[in-house]
Amino acid sequence: MLKRVLWWGLVSSLLVIASKAWTETTPQMARMDPDGVQRITQVGGNYYFEPEHIVVRAGIPVELTARRVYGLTPHSLVIRSAEMGLDIEVSLDTEGTLIRFTPRLPGRVEFYCDERLLFFRSHREQGMVGVLEVVE
Ligand SMILES: [Cu+2]
């Protein structure tokens, strides 16, 4: 009986760990709207992006609405890739900024927050990074 309880305890804690790992890395695909634009909303906080893994299709216009959570800490969003034709840098506010781009090629680009307070580690170094994945 005790052995069985221990077993289920082990199994359920493994499931909790697995589901946490899953939610942290689940890619979020942009919504394909009838007007031919793929749309997605992103939020930046201390020190994360949600979602942190965005998936869009190559060659189709993207409208990314990016904002930050309420609070005193400034955040930004930087997405740069010469080969994909991306050169994005915006300061995030709580209202939301509409960012328009069309990724040229499939691939992956790291996005990040470029803020840093004085001599502290940058937000990027504190984990405020994510992946923009462009698929065919
Ligand atoms: Cu930041």
mmCIF file of C-alpha atoms and ligand atoms in Angstrom:
data_model
loop_
_atom_site.group_PDB
_atom_site.id
_atom_site.type_symbol
_atom_site.label_atom_id
_atom_site.label_comp_id
_atom_site.label_asym_id
_atom_site.label_seq_id
_atom_site.Cartn_x
_atom_site.Cartn_y
_atom_site.Cartn_z
ATOM 1 C CA MET A 1 0.000 0.000 0.000
ATOM 2 C CA LEU A 2 2.735 2.442 1.033
ATOM 3 C CA LYS A 3 4.719 1.473 -2.040
ATOM 4 C CA ARG A 4 1.736 2.294 -4.218
ATOM 5 C CA VAL A 5 1.274 5.722 -2.607
ATOM 6 C CA LEU A 6 4.949 6.513 -3.134
ATOM 7 C CA TRP A 7 4.698 5.397 -6.754
ATOM 8 C CA TRP A 8 1.735 7.675 -7.469
ATOM 9 C CA GLY A 9 3.460 10.508 -5.665
ATOM 10 C CA LEU A 10 6.433 10.074 -7.957
ATOM 11 C CA VAL A 11 4.316 9.817 -11.104
ATOM 12 C CA SER A 12 2.256 12.918 -10.272
ATOM 13 C CA SER A 13 5.321 15.033 -9.463
ATOM 14 C CA LEU A 14 6.884 13.985 -12.762
ATOM 15 C CA LEU A 15 3.672 15.016 -14.535
ATOM 16 C CA VAL A 16 3.774 18.426 -12.845
ATOM 17 C CA ILE A 17 7.389 18.923 -13.920
ATOM 18 C CA ALA A 18 6.591 17.771 -17.466
ATOM 19 C CA SER A 19 3.566 20.070 -17.811
ATOM 20 C CA LYS A 20 5.574 23.045 -16.537
ATOM 21 C CA ALA A 21 8.329 22.402 -19.064
ATOM 22 C CA TRP A 22 5.667 22.055 -21.747
ATOM 23 C CA THR A 23 3.864 25.341 -21.035
ATOM 24 C CA GLU A 24 7.170 27.227 -20.910
ATOM 25 C CA THR A 25 8.198 26.144 -24.365
ATOM 26 C CA THR A 26 4.883 25.719 -26.211
ATOM 27 C CA PRO A 27 5.175 27.665 -29.465
ATOM 28 C CA GLN A 28 2.289 29.995 -30.221
ATOM 29 C CA MET A 29 1.242 30.246 -33.851
ATOM 30 C CA ALA A 30 -0.019 33.608 -35.095
ATOM 31 C CA ARG A 31 -3.744 33.641 -35.952
ATOM 32 C CA MET A 32 -4.369 33.677 -39.716
ATOM 33 C CA ASP A 33 -7.127 36.236 -40.320
ATOM 34 C CA PRO A 34 -9.448 36.287 -43.368
ATOM 35 C CA ASP A 35 -7.853 39.536 -44.593
ATOM 36 C CA GLY A 36 -4.593 37.682 -45.221
ATOM 37 C CA VAL A 37 -2.737 39.063 -42.204
ATOM 38 C CA GLN A 38 -1.369 36.897 -39.428
ATOM 39 C CA ARG A 39 -1.847 38.469 -36.012
ATOM 40 C CA ILE A 40 -0.449 37.821 -32.593
ATOM 41 C CA THR A 41 -0.200 39.706 -29.291
ATOM 42 C CA GLN A 42 2.805 39.642 -27.032
ATOM 43 C CA VAL A 43 3.365 40.917 -23.495
ATOM 44 C CA GLY A 44 6.678 41.759 -21.836
ATOM 45 C CA GLY A 45 7.128 41.636 -18.062
ATOM 46 C CA ASN A 46 9.928 41.251 -15.509
ATOM 47 C CA TYR A 47 11.866 39.442 -17.156
ATOM 48 C CA TYR A 48 9.989 37.436 -19.696
ATOM 49 C CA PHE A 49 7.977 37.567 -22.884
ATOM 50 C CA GLU A 50 4.632 35.844 -23.189
ATOM 51 C CA PRO A 51 4.540 34.014 -25.498
ATOM 52 C CA GLU A 52 8.270 33.432 -25.610
ATOM 53 C CA HIS A 53 8.089 31.335 -28.770
ATOM 54 C CA ILE A 54 6.116 32.815 -31.660
ATOM 55 C CA VAL A 55 5.521 31.030 -34.944
ATOM 56 C CA VAL A 56 4.611 32.881 -38.161
ATOM 57 C CA ARG A 57 4.563 31.983 -41.858
ATOM 58 C CA ALA A 58 7.113 33.308 -44.319
ATOM 59 C CA GLY A 59 5.964 35.705 -47.026
ATOM 60 C CA ILE A 60 2.704 36.677 -45.283
ATOM 61 C CA PRO A 61 2.267 40.042 -43.508
ATOM 62 C CA VAL A 62 2.419 39.913 -39.722
ATOM 63 C CA GLU A 63 0.842 42.336 -37.267
ATOM 64 C CA LEU A 64 2.427 41.860 -33.884
ATOM 65 C CA THR A 65 0.900 43.873 -31.065
ATOM 66 C CA ALA A 66 3.464 44.194 -28.294
ATOM 67 C CA ARG A 67 2.901 45.756 -24.878
ATOM 68 C CA ARG A 68 4.341 45.552 -21.424
ATOM 69 C CA VAL A 69 2.697 44.815 -18.101
ATOM 70 C CA TYR A 70 1.832 47.699 -15.751
ATOM 71 C CA GLY A 71 4.705 48.780 -13.552
ATOM 72 C CA LEU A 72 7.727 51.032 -13.413
ATOM 73 C CA THR A 73 10.185 48.857 -15.287
ATOM 74 C CA PRO A 74 10.683 49.861 -18.931
ATOM 75 C CA HIS A 75 10.842 47.104 -21.527
ATOM 76 C CA SER A 76 11.576 46.954 -25.218
ATOM 77 C CA LEU A 77 11.359 44.472 -28.027
ATOM 78 C CA VAL A 78 14.188 43.978 -30.491
ATOM 79 C CA ILE A 79 13.969 41.612 -33.468
ATOM 80 C CA ARG A 80 16.840 41.820 -35.944
ATOM 81 C CA SER A 81 17.718 39.606 -38.853
ATOM 82 C CA ALA A 82 19.230 41.000 -42.023
ATOM 83 C CA GLU A 83 18.475 37.879 -44.046
ATOM 84 C CA MET A 84 14.817 37.864 -42.990
ATOM 85 C CA GLY A 85 14.540 41.598 -43.558
ATOM 86 C CA LEU A 86 13.711 42.352 -39.920
ATOM 87 C CA ASP A 87 14.955 45.445 -38.121
ATOM 88 C CA ILE A 88 12.540 46.063 -35.264
ATOM 89 C CA GLU A 89 13.173 47.971 -32.065
ATOM 90 C CA VAL A 90 10.308 49.407 -30.011
ATOM 91 C CA SER A 91 9.913 50.674 -26.468
ATOM 92 C CA LEU A 92 6.927 48.861 -25.013
ATOM 93 C CA ASP A 93 4.086 50.706 -23.320
ATOM 94 C CA THR A 94 0.992 49.353 -21.613
ATOM 95 C CA GLU A 95 -1.299 50.394 -24.489
ATOM 96 C CA GLY A 96 0.406 48.246 -27.087
ATOM 97 C CA THR A 97 2.401 49.027 -30.213
ATOM 98 C CA LEU A 98 1.430 47.607 -33.574
ATOM 99 C CA ILE A 99 4.467 46.221 -35.376
ATOM 100 C CA ARG A 100 4.105 45.271 -39.033
ATOM 101 C CA PHE A 101 6.552 43.095 -40.919
ATOM 102 C CA THR A 102 6.693 40.327 -43.488
ATOM 103 C CA PRO A 103 9.359 37.710 -42.780
ATOM 104 C CA ARG A 104 11.104 36.749 -46.026
ATOM 105 C CA LEU A 105 12.523 33.346 -45.230
ATOM 106 C CA PRO A 106 11.928 30.407 -42.902
ATOM 107 C CA GLY A 107 14.234 30.274 -39.920
ATOM 108 C CA ARG A 108 14.614 31.344 -36.313
ATOM 109 C CA VAL A 109 15.458 34.720 -34.835
ATOM 110 C CA GLU A 110 16.051 35.478 -31.184
ATOM 111 C CA PHE A 111 14.109 38.485 -29.895
ATOM 112 C CA TYR A 112 14.941 40.256 -26.664
ATOM 113 C CA CYS A 113 14.494 43.265 -24.420
ATOM 114 C CA ASP A 114 17.295 45.793 -24.699
ATOM 115 C CA GLU A 115 16.722 47.550 -21.355
ATOM 116 C CA ARG A 116 19.307 47.700 -18.613
ATOM 117 C CA LEU A 117 19.345 49.604 -15.312
ATOM 118 C CA LEU A 118 22.723 51.202 -14.552
ATOM 119 C CA PHE A 119 25.286 48.533 -13.764
ATOM 120 C CA PHE A 120 22.745 45.727 -13.353
ATOM 121 C CA ARG A 121 22.545 42.838 -15.762
ATOM 122 C CA SER A 122 20.535 43.603 -18.897
ATOM 123 C CA HIS A 123 17.002 42.264 -19.172
ATOM 124 C CA ARG A 124 18.269 40.086 -21.988
ATOM 125 C CA GLU A 125 20.808 38.526 -19.638
ATOM 126 C CA GLN A 126 18.048 38.063 -17.080
ATOM 127 C CA GLY A 127 16.115 35.878 -19.486
ATOM 128 C CA MET A 128 13.985 38.398 -21.347
ATOM 129 C CA VAL A 129 14.475 36.595 -24.628
ATOM 130 C CA GLY A 130 12.414 34.475 -26.952
ATOM 131 C CA VAL A 131 12.267 32.948 -30.398
ATOM 132 C CA LEU A 132 10.493 34.094 -33.524
ATOM 133 C CA GLU A 133 10.168 31.032 -35.708
ATOM 134 C CA VAL A 134 9.318 31.529 -39.357
ATOM 135 C CA VAL A 135 7.927 28.498 -41.174
ATOM 136 C CA GLU A 136 7.046 27.816 -44.834
HETATM 137 CU CU CU B 1 12.823 44.355 -20.252
#
